[in-house]
Amino acid sequence: MSIENPTQKIVETNLSERLRGDMVLRIDRNRACLSRLKEIFDKGDFENLSEQDLVKLGRINDSMSQAANLIEESSNLLGEVVEK
């Protein structure tokens, strides 16, 4: 039977909420971009990607990289809290 550290619990909860909120924002921002790109892929119109579509692809890639970094950062912080 382990005794929970209240400070650890608060930190874990705050990190979890922050991560969830950031992910929801990224998903919402990318939804329109993904919808437009799905239209292009459904038509098979890869040769006619506009500059705007390429920018959207870049934004999605950046957002996914940021999300991965945020997940790694949160995991590291949680690991530090658990170690203490």
N, CA and C atoms as an extended XYZ file, in Angstrom:
252
Properties=species:S:1:pos:R:3:atomname:S:1:resname:S:1:resid:I:1 pbc="F F F"
N         0.849       -1.173        0.000 N   MET     1
C         0.000        0.000        0.000 CA  MET     1
C         0.897        1.238        0.000 C   MET     1
N         0.717        2.096       -1.001 N   SER     2
C         1.572        3.272       -1.105 CA  SER     2
C         0.792        4.520       -0.710 C   SER     2
N         1.531        5.472       -0.198 N   ILE     3
C         0.937        6.750        0.181 CA  ILE     3
C         1.166        7.721       -0.977 C   ILE     3
N         0.083        8.329       -1.463 N   GLU     4
C         0.197        9.270       -2.572 CA  GLU     4
C         0.699       10.613       -2.078 C   GLU     4
N         1.582       11.178       -2.862 N   ASN     5
C         2.099       12.506       -2.598 CA  ASN     5
C         1.126       13.507       -3.234 C   ASN     5
N         0.473       14.369       -2.438 N   PRO     6
C        -0.512       15.296       -3.006 CA  PRO     6
C         0.100       16.250       -4.031 C   PRO     6
N         1.331       16.673       -3.807 N   THR     7
C         1.985       17.580       -4.755 CA  THR     7
C         2.212       16.870       -6.082 C   THR     7
N         2.635       15.627       -6.021 N   GLN     8
C         2.858       14.836       -7.232 CA  GLN     8
C         1.553       14.700       -8.003 C   GLN     8
N         0.485       14.433       -7.299 N   LYS     9
C        -0.825       14.259       -7.934 CA  LYS     9
C        -1.251       15.546       -8.647 C   LYS     9
N        -1.036       16.700       -8.011 N   ILE    10
C        -1.399       17.988       -8.616 CA  ILE    10
C        -0.572       18.222       -9.867 C   ILE    10
N         0.728       17.982       -9.797 N   VAL    11
C         1.600       18.176      -10.956 CA  VAL    11
C         1.185       17.257      -12.098 C   VAL    11
N         0.929       15.994      -11.797 N   GLU    12
C         0.501       15.052      -12.826 CA  GLU    12
C        -0.809       15.497      -13.467 C   GLU    12
N        -1.739       15.960      -12.666 N   THR    13
C        -3.026       16.419      -13.177 CA  THR    13
C        -2.854       17.649      -14.050 C   THR    13
N        -2.049       18.614      -13.594 N   ASN    14
C        -1.818       19.831      -14.376 CA  ASN    14
C        -1.143       19.523      -15.708 C   ASN    14
N        -0.151       18.638      -15.695 N   LEU    15
C         0.525       18.262      -16.935 CA  LEU    15
C        -0.430       17.554      -17.877 C   LEU    15
N        -1.242       16.683      -17.327 N   SER    16
C        -2.197       15.950      -18.137 CA  SER    16
C        -3.205       16.905      -18.786 C   SER    16
N        -3.705       17.858      -18.027 N   GLU    17
C        -4.664       18.829      -18.557 CA  GLU    17
C        -4.013       19.723      -19.603 C   GLU    17
N        -2.778       20.134      -19.352 N   ARG    18
C        -2.059       20.978      -20.309 CA  ARG    18
C        -1.835       20.227      -21.613 C   ARG    18
N        -1.388       18.991      -21.489 N   LEU    19
C        -1.149       18.176      -22.676 CA  LEU    19
C        -2.439       17.982      -23.459 C   LEU    19
N        -3.509       17.651      -22.776 N   ARG    20
C        -4.801       17.435      -23.429 CA  ARG    20
C        -5.263       18.711      -24.136 C   ARG    20
N        -5.138       19.851      -23.461 N   GLY    21
C        -5.554       21.117      -24.055 CA  GLY    21
C        -4.743       21.470      -25.287 C   GLY    21
N        -3.432       21.284      -25.207 N   ASP    22
C        -2.572       21.570      -26.356 CA  ASP    22
C        -2.890       20.657      -27.527 C   ASP    22
N        -3.140       19.402      -27.246 N   MET    23
C        -3.452       18.460      -28.314 CA  MET    23
C        -4.794       18.807      -28.975 C   MET    23
N        -5.770       19.191      -28.190 N   VAL    24
C        -7.075       19.563      -28.752 CA  VAL    24
C        -6.928       20.780      -29.664 C   VAL    24
N        -6.150       21.768      -29.243 N   LEU    25
C        -5.927       22.945      -30.091 CA  LEU    25
C        -5.256       22.558      -31.400 C   LEU    25
N        -4.251       21.719      -31.327 N   ARG    26
C        -3.547       21.301      -32.545 CA  ARG    26
C        -4.483       20.526      -33.476 C   ARG    26
N        -5.293       19.665      -32.914 N   ILE    27
C        -6.228       18.893      -33.729 CA  ILE    27
C        -7.220       19.821      -34.415 C   ILE    27
N        -7.765       20.778      -33.681 N   ASP    28
C        -8.726       21.710      -34.265 CA  ASP    28
C        -8.105       22.528      -35.387 C   ASP    28
N        -6.865       23.007      -35.174 N   ARG    29
C        -6.191       23.808      -36.195 CA  ARG    29
C        -5.895       23.003      -37.444 C   ARG    29
N        -5.615       21.735      -37.279 N   ASN    30
C        -5.240       20.913      -38.424 CA  ASN    30
C        -6.432       20.320      -39.162 C   ASN    30
N        -7.585       20.333      -38.532 N   ARG    31
C        -8.755       19.684      -39.138 CA  ARG    31
C        -9.091       20.265      -40.518 C   ARG    31
N        -9.097       21.576      -40.659 N   ALA    32
C        -9.410       22.200      -41.946 CA  ALA    32
C        -8.335       21.880      -42.983 C   ALA    32
N        -7.079       21.919      -42.563 N   CYS    33
C        -5.978       21.592      -43.477 CA  CYS    33
C        -6.103       20.153      -43.961 C   CYS    33
N        -6.371       19.262      -43.049 N   LEU    34
C        -6.482       17.854      -43.411 CA  LEU    34
C        -7.683       17.605      -44.330 C   LEU    34
N        -8.750       18.336      -44.096 N   SER    35
C        -9.934       18.187      -44.935 CA  SER    35
C        -9.613       18.570      -46.383 C   SER    35
N        -8.919       19.687      -46.552 N   ARG    36
C        -8.541       20.144      -47.898 CA  ARG    36
C        -7.582       19.149      -48.554 C   ARG    36
N        -6.631       18.658      -47.798 N   LEU    37
C        -5.675       17.706      -48.354 CA  LEU    37
C        -6.343       16.381      -48.698 C   LEU    37
N        -7.348       15.990      -47.908 N   LYS    38
C        -8.088       14.759      -48.214 CA  LYS    38
C        -8.789       14.892      -49.560 C   LYS    38
N        -9.351       16.065      -49.832 N   GLU    39
C        -9.980       16.294      -51.132 CA  GLU    39
C        -8.979       16.070      -52.262 C   GLU    39
N        -7.786       16.613      -52.081 N   ILE    40
C        -6.747       16.482      -53.103 CA  ILE    40
C        -6.367       15.018      -53.296 C   ILE    40
N        -6.153       14.305      -52.184 N   PHE    41
C        -5.746       12.907      -52.277 CA  PHE    41
C        -6.864       12.037      -52.842 C   PHE    41
N        -8.114       12.340      -52.492 N   ASP    42
C        -9.234       11.569      -53.023 CA  ASP    42
C        -9.328       11.706      -54.541 C   ASP    42
N        -9.010       12.898      -55.043 N   LYS    43
C        -9.043       13.141      -56.490 CA  LYS    43
C        -7.787       12.614      -57.178 C   LYS    43
N        -6.763       12.313      -56.393 N   GLY    44
C        -5.497       11.870      -56.973 CA  GLY    44
C        -4.777       12.984      -57.697 C   GLY    44
N        -5.048       14.209      -57.300 N   ASP    45
C        -4.533       15.400      -57.977 CA  ASP    45
C        -3.232       15.873      -57.331 C   ASP    45
N        -2.257       14.974      -57.233 N   PHE    46
C        -1.022       15.286      -56.514 CA  PHE    46
C        -0.137       16.280      -57.266 C   PHE    46
N        -0.226       16.268      -58.577 N   GLU    47
C         0.644       17.133      -59.376 CA  GLU    47
C         0.215       18.590      -59.315 C   GLU    47
N        -1.008       18.826      -58.918 N   ASN    48
C        -1.519       20.192      -58.902 CA  ASN    48
C        -1.628       20.769      -57.498 C   ASN    48
N        -0.756       20.317      -56.603 N   LEU    49
C        -0.746       20.900      -55.265 CA  LEU    49
C        -0.339       22.367      -55.364 C   LEU    49
N        -1.136       23.203      -54.772 N   SER    50
C        -0.822       24.628      -54.795 CA  SER    50
C         0.212       24.942      -53.726 C   SER    50
N         0.765       26.122      -53.815 N   GLU    51
C         1.720       26.560      -52.794 CA  GLU    51
C         1.036       26.574      -51.430 C   GLU    51
N        -0.223       26.987      -51.420 N   GLN    52
C        -0.990       27.022      -50.164 CA  GLN    52
C        -1.136       25.615      -49.572 C   GLN    52
N        -1.374       24.618      -50.433 N   ASP    53
C        -1.492       23.241      -49.947 CA  ASP    53
C        -0.167       22.746      -49.372 C   ASP    53
N         0.931       23.123      -50.004 N   LEU    54
C         2.252       22.738      -49.494 CA  LEU    54
C         2.524       23.396      -48.148 C   LEU    54
N         2.087       24.642      -48.004 N   VAL    55
C         2.236       25.334      -46.719 CA  VAL    55
C         1.431       24.607      -45.648 C   VAL    55
N         0.223       24.170      -46.002 N   LYS    56
C        -0.615       23.435      -45.055 CA  LYS    56
C         0.061       22.138      -44.628 C   LYS    56
N         0.658       21.431      -45.586 N   LEU    57
C         1.383       20.209      -45.243 CA  LEU    57
C         2.522       20.508      -44.271 C   LEU    57
N         3.219       21.602      -44.506 N   GLY    58
C         4.302       22.016      -43.619 CA  GLY    58
C         3.792       22.328      -42.224 C   GLY    58
N         2.659       22.993      -42.145 N   ARG    59
C         2.080       23.329      -40.840 CA  ARG    59
C         1.681       22.076      -40.068 C   ARG    59
N         1.096       21.123      -40.781 N   ILE    60
C         0.703       19.874      -40.138 CA  ILE    60
C         1.942       19.152      -39.616 C   ILE    60
N         2.986       19.111      -40.433 N   ASN    61
C         4.233       18.480      -40.010 CA  ASN    61
C         4.809       19.187      -38.781 C   ASN    61
N         4.826       20.516      -38.794 N   ASP    62
C         5.334       21.281      -37.645 CA  ASP    62
C         4.508       21.004      -36.399 C   ASP    62
N         3.207       20.979      -36.567 N   SER    63
C         2.314       20.749      -35.436 CA  SER    63
C         2.523       19.360      -34.845 C   SER    63
N         2.703       18.382      -35.704 N   MET    64
C         2.939       17.021      -35.217 CA  MET    64
C         4.277       16.942      -34.475 C   MET    64
N         5.276       17.632      -34.982 N   SER    65
C         6.578       17.656      -34.309 CA  SER    65
C         6.466       18.327      -32.946 C   SER    65
N         5.721       19.427      -32.888 N   GLN    66
C         5.524       20.128      -31.614 CA  GLN    66
C         4.770       19.241      -30.630 C   GLN    66
N         3.775       18.524      -31.129 N   ALA    67
C         3.009       17.627      -30.254 CA  ALA    67
C         3.909       16.518      -29.707 C   ALA    67
N         4.756       15.965      -30.556 N   ALA    68
C         5.673       14.917      -30.108 CA  ALA    68
C         6.634       15.463      -29.057 C   ALA    68
N         7.138       16.675      -29.280 N   ASN    69
C         8.037       17.300      -28.304 CA  ASN    69
C         7.326       17.550      -26.978 C   ASN    69
N         6.078       17.980      -27.051 N   LEU    70
C         5.301       18.241      -25.839 CA  LEU    70
C         5.066       16.949      -25.058 C   LEU    70
N         4.775       15.882      -25.771 N   ILE    71
C         4.576       14.584      -25.109 CA  ILE    71
C         5.867       14.141      -24.434 C   ILE    71
N         6.985       14.287      -25.137 N   GLU    72
C         8.271       13.898      -24.550 CA  GLU    72
C         8.600       14.752      -23.329 C   GLU    72
N         8.364       16.068      -23.449 N   GLU    73
C         8.621       16.979      -22.326 CA  GLU    73
C         7.756       16.605      -21.121 C   GLU    73
N         6.497       16.330      -21.363 N   SER    74
C         5.590       15.964      -20.276 CA  SER    74
C         6.016       14.649      -19.628 C   SER    74
N         6.423       13.703      -20.446 N   SER    75
C         6.889       12.421      -19.908 CA  SER    75
C         8.121       12.618      -19.035 C   SER    75
N         9.040       13.449      -19.499 N   ASN    76
C        10.250       13.724      -18.716 CA  ASN    76
C         9.905       14.388      -17.391 C   ASN    76
N         8.984       15.353      -17.430 N   LEU    77
C         8.590       16.036      -16.199 CA  LEU    77
C         7.906       15.084      -15.234 C   LEU    77
N         7.050       14.239      -15.765 N   LEU    78
C         6.386       13.258      -14.904 CA  LEU    78
C         7.407       12.297      -14.306 C   LEU    78
N         8.393       11.910      -15.086 N   GLY    79
C         9.444       11.034      -14.584 CA  GLY    79
C        10.217       11.677      -13.453 C   GLY    79
N        10.498       12.995      -13.595 N   GLU    80
C        11.210       13.712      -12.537 CA  GLU    80
C        10.377       13.778      -11.263 C   GLU    80
N         9.072       13.997      -11.415 N   VAL    81
C         8.182       14.085      -10.256 CA  VAL    81
C         8.119       12.737       -9.548 C   VAL    81
N         8.009       11.665      -10.334 N   VAL    82
C         7.910       10.333       -9.747 CA  VAL    82
C         9.200        9.977       -9.005 C   VAL    82
N        10.356       10.374       -9.560 N   GLU    83
C        11.633       10.082       -8.915 CA  GLU    83
C        11.775       10.792       -7.580 C   GLU    83
N        11.200       11.988       -7.470 N   LYS    84
C        11.302       12.765       -6.228 CA  LYS    84
C        10.367       12.184       -5.226 C   LYS    84
